[in-house]
Coordinates of C-alpha atoms in Angstrom, one line a residue:
M240 CA 10.7 -16.1 6.2
T241 CA 8.4 -13.5 7.1
K242 CA 8.8 -10.2 5.4
P243 CA 10.5 -7.3 7.8
I244 CA 7.3 -5.2 8.5
S245 CA 6.8 -1.5 6.7
V246 CA 5.9 1.4 7.0
Q247 CA 4.0 4.5 4.4
L248 CA 5.9 7.0 4.4
Y249 CA 2.5 9.1 3.0
T250 CA 2.0 8.3 7.1
V251 CA 5.0 11.3 8.0
R252 CA 4.4 12.9 5.2
E253 CA 5.1 16.4 6.9
P254 CA 7.7 16.1 9.2
L255 CA 9.5 13.6 6.0
T256 CA 9.2 17.4 3.8
A257 CA 10.8 19.0 6.7
D258 CA 13.7 16.6 7.9
R259 CA 13.9 13.8 5.6
D260 CA 16.6 11.8 6.9
G261 CA 16.4 12.1 10.7
V262 CA 12.4 11.1 10.1
L263 CA 14.1 7.5 8.3
R264 CA 15.8 7.6 11.4
R265 CA 13.4 7.8 13.7
I266 CA 11.3 4.9 11.7
S267 CA 14.2 3.0 12.5
E268 CA 15.2 3.5 16.0
I269 CA 11.3 1.8 16.4
G270 CA 12.5 -0.8 15.2
Y271 CA 11.1 -1.5 11.6
T272 CA 12.9 -2.2 9.2
A273 CA 11.6 -1.9 5.8
V274 CA 10.2 1.1 4.5
E275 CA 7.4 2.3 1.4
P276 CA 8.3 5.5 -0.4
Y277 CA 5.4 7.3 -2.4
D278 CA 7.2 10.3 -4.1
P279 CA 9.7 7.7 -6.0
T280 CA 10.9 10.6 -8.0
S281 CA 12.0 13.0 -5.4
D282 CA 16.1 12.8 -4.9
P283 CA 16.3 8.7 -5.4
K284 CA 19.4 8.0 -4.9
G285 CA 19.8 10.4 -2.0
F286 CA 16.9 7.8 0.0
R287 CA 18.6 4.8 -1.5
Q288 CA 21.4 7.0 0.4
A289 CA 19.7 7.7 3.7
A290 CA 18.4 4.4 3.8
D291 CA 20.9 1.7 2.8
D292 CA 22.9 4.2 5.9
L293 CA 19.9 2.8 8.4
G294 CA 19.8 -0.6 7.4
L295 CA 16.3 0.0 5.7
S296 CA 15.0 -2.1 2.3
V297 CA 12.4 -0.2 0.6
S298 CA 9.6 -3.0 0.7
S299 CA 7.9 -1.5 -2.3
T300 CA 6.5 2.6 -3.1
H301 CA 3.8 4.5 -4.1
A302 CA 4.0 6.0 -7.7
G303 CA 0.8 8.0 -8.9
A304 CA 2.9 9.2 -11.0
L305 CA 3.0 6.7 -12.9
L306 CA -0.5 8.2 -14.4
R307 CA 1.0 11.8 -15.1
Q308 CA 4.3 11.6 -16.7
E309 CA 6.7 8.5 -18.5
P310 CA 6.1 5.4 -16.9
A311 CA 10.3 5.1 -17.8
E312 CA 10.7 7.3 -15.5
V313 CA 9.3 6.4 -12.9
F314 CA 10.7 2.7 -13.5
D315 CA 13.8 3.8 -13.5
A316 CA 13.7 5.8 -10.4
A317 CA 12.2 2.8 -8.5
A318 CA 15.0 0.6 -8.8
T319 CA 17.3 3.2 -7.6
L320 CA 15.6 3.3 -4.5
G321 CA 16.4 -1.2 -4.2
T322 CA 12.3 -2.0 -5.1
D323 CA 10.9 -3.4 -8.3
L324 CA 6.9 -3.4 -6.7
V325 CA 5.7 0.3 -8.1
I326 CA 1.9 0.7 -6.9
V327 CA -0.8 2.4 -8.3
P328 CA -2.2 4.2 -5.3
A329 CA -5.4 6.9 -6.5
G330 CA -5.9 8.7 -10.1
I331 CA -8.7 6.3 -12.1
A332 CA -11.6 7.8 -11.4
H333 CA -14.4 6.9 -8.4
E334 CA -16.7 6.7 -11.3
E335 CA -14.9 3.6 -13.0
F336 CA -15.6 1.0 -10.1
T337 CA -19.3 1.5 -10.6
T338 CA -20.0 -0.5 -14.1
A339 CA -18.3 -3.5 -15.7
D340 CA -17.0 -1.4 -18.5
G341 CA -15.5 0.8 -15.8
V342 CA -13.3 -1.6 -14.6
A343 CA -12.3 -3.0 -18.1
R344 CA -11.2 0.4 -18.1
A345 CA -9.1 0.2 -15.1
A346 CA -7.9 -3.0 -15.7
A347 CA -6.5 -2.6 -19.3
L348 CA -4.6 1.1 -18.5
L349 CA -2.6 -1.0 -15.4
N350 CA -2.3 -4.2 -17.7
G351 CA -1.0 -1.6 -20.6
L352 CA 1.2 0.1 -17.7
A353 CA 2.7 -3.5 -16.4
E354 CA 3.9 -4.4 -19.8
Q355 CA 6.2 -2.0 -19.5
A356 CA 7.3 -1.6 -16.4
A357 CA 8.4 -5.5 -17.4
G358 CA 11.0 -4.0 -20.0
H359 CA 12.3 -1.9 -16.8
G360 CA 12.5 -5.9 -14.4
M361 CA 9.2 -4.0 -12.6
R362 CA 5.9 -5.1 -11.3
V363 CA 3.0 -2.6 -11.1
G364 CA 0.6 -3.2 -8.5
Y365 CA -3.0 -1.5 -7.8
H366 CA -3.7 0.3 -3.5
N367 CA -7.7 0.1 -3.7
H368 CA -9.7 2.9 -1.3
W369 CA -13.2 2.4 -0.9
W370 CA -14.2 2.9 -3.9
E371 CA -13.0 -0.3 -4.8
L372 CA -15.2 -2.3 -2.7
E373 CA -18.7 -0.2 -2.1
P374 CA -20.1 -0.9 -5.8
K375 CA -20.7 -4.6 -6.7
I376 CA -21.2 -5.6 -9.3
D377 CA -23.1 -9.0 -10.1
G378 CA -23.0 -9.5 -6.6
R379 CA -19.2 -9.5 -6.3
H380 CA -17.3 -6.3 -5.0
A381 CA -15.6 -3.8 -7.6
I382 CA -12.3 -4.9 -7.0
E383 CA -12.6 -8.6 -7.5
V384 CA -14.3 -8.0 -10.8
L385 CA -10.4 -6.3 -11.4
A386 CA -8.6 -8.9 -10.3
D387 CA -10.6 -11.4 -12.6
R388 CA -9.4 -8.7 -15.7
L389 CA -5.5 -8.2 -14.4
A390 CA -3.0 -10.0 -16.3
P391 CA -1.1 -12.8 -14.2
E392 CA 1.6 -10.1 -13.0
V393 CA -0.3 -7.1 -12.0
F394 CA -1.0 -7.0 -8.3
L395 CA -3.1 -5.8 -5.6
E396 CA -1.9 -4.2 -2.0
I397 CA -4.3 -4.8 -0.5
D398 CA -5.4 -1.6 2.1
T399 CA -7.4 -3.8 4.2
Y400 CA -8.6 -1.3 6.6
W401 CA -10.7 0.9 3.1
A402 CA -11.6 -2.8 2.6
A403 CA -13.8 -3.0 5.8
V404 CA -14.7 0.8 5.1
G405 CA -16.1 0.0 2.2
G406 CA -17.9 -3.0 3.6
A407 CA -15.7 -6.6 3.0
D408 CA -14.9 -9.3 5.6
V409 CA -11.8 -8.8 5.1
P410 CA -10.3 -11.8 5.2
A411 CA -11.9 -13.8 3.4
L412 CA -11.8 -10.9 0.6
L413 CA -7.7 -11.5 1.1
G414 CA -8.9 -16.5 0.6
R415 CA -10.6 -14.5 -2.6
L416 CA -8.3 -13.0 -4.4
G417 CA -5.1 -15.4 -3.7
E418 CA -2.1 -15.3 -2.1
Q419 CA -0.4 -15.1 -6.4
R420 CA -2.3 -11.7 -6.9
V421 CA -1.9 -10.2 -3.3
V422 CA 1.7 -9.4 -2.9
A423 CA 0.4 -6.3 0.2
L424 CA -1.2 -5.0 2.4
H425 CA -1.7 -2.2 3.9
V426 CA -2.4 -3.2 7.9
K427 CA -4.6 0.2 9.9
D428 CA -6.6 0.3 12.4
G429 CA -9.3 2.5 14.0
P430 CA -12.7 2.7 14.2
V431 CA -13.9 1.8 10.1
V432 CA -16.0 4.8 9.8
K433 CA -15.2 7.2 7.1
G434 CA -14.0 10.9 7.9
E435 CA -12.7 9.2 11.4
P436 CA -9.1 9.4 12.5
H437 CA -6.8 5.7 12.4
T438 CA -5.3 4.3 15.2
A439 CA -2.2 2.8 16.2
V440 CA -2.3 -0.9 14.7
G441 CA -3.9 -3.2 17.7
G442 CA -6.1 -0.2 19.2
G443 CA -9.2 0.0 16.5
V444 CA -11.8 -2.9 15.9
M445 CA -10.0 -3.8 12.8
P446 CA -9.4 -7.9 13.0
V447 CA -5.7 -7.9 12.1
P448 CA -4.6 -11.2 13.4
E449 CA -7.1 -13.1 11.0
I450 CA -5.8 -10.5 8.3
L451 CA -2.5 -11.5 8.0
A452 CA -3.4 -15.3 8.5
A453 CA -5.6 -14.8 5.2
A454 CA -2.2 -13.0 4.1
P455 CA 0.6 -14.4 5.1
D456 CA 3.2 -14.7 2.8
A457 CA 2.3 -10.4 1.4
W458 CA 4.2 -7.6 2.6
R459 CA 3.0 -5.6 6.3
V460 CA 2.9 -1.9 5.6
V461 CA 2.0 -0.5 8.3
E462 CA -0.3 3.4 7.2
L463 CA -2.2 5.6 9.1
D464 CA -3.5 8.2 6.8
E465 CA -4.8 10.8 9.9
C466 CA -4.0 10.1 13.2
A467 CA -5.5 11.7 16.4
T468 CA -1.9 11.1 19.1
D469 CA 1.6 11.4 18.3
V470 CA 2.3 10.0 14.0
F471 CA 5.7 8.2 16.0
A472 CA 4.6 7.3 19.5
A473 CA 1.3 5.4 17.1
L474 CA 4.3 3.7 15.1
A475 CA 5.8 2.3 17.6
D476 CA 2.7 1.0 19.4
S477 CA 1.5 -1.0 15.9
H478 CA 5.2 -2.2 15.9
A479 CA 5.2 -3.7 19.0
Y480 CA 1.8 -5.3 18.7
L481 CA 2.7 -6.8 15.1
T482 CA 5.7 -8.1 16.6
S483 CA 3.4 -9.9 19.7
L484 CA 1.7 -11.5 17.2
E485 CA 2.5 -15.4 16.7
S486 CA 0.8 -15.2 12.9
L487 CA 3.9 -12.9 12.3

């Protein structure tokens, strides 16, 4: 059974700050049944109650705080939210992905966090941007070298758009990384150009059906980092497009 389509709440970060419960209600009314928070330690009990009231599950959570505060606090918050997938979305220096030694340090950091996570019944993942793809080490994207050094329990959430911006053939990349490693996808669309706003999924140049087919069991998490149109309309169009695809 295909997992429900999720939304990375960074997409709606400004209205979310003003009216969390109202934004979650709008997302639910569009038809989404899962969300991915980005600040798990901010009122996790209240968030869980609001999500439960709307029938929203928490697919996973981003947690840059893992690199800044006591990891146990983050893992406890994730448990309250109702997910066991905790993702590092940023915070490792871009330069680390330009050398084999830097990649080794990044892997050691993530593996160490994964050991701590296991004691809380959690798994740690990593979410890429373009800078883990653009550098190549021995002819391979840096993220592939990273994957070779990660402990088996560490998963990847591949941001398919930023992977394309970084120069990857995304379906081929997903095939090489494998379904055991790639647990979630950020599904997004646009012109595949740095600095340009994103579009609704299906409205840009990304080969979305081929991408989904390459990782059929991964979570699909819609995200628009920046959007030139009404963000809720773009989320609705993205949901309509994804639910229309037979590959889902």
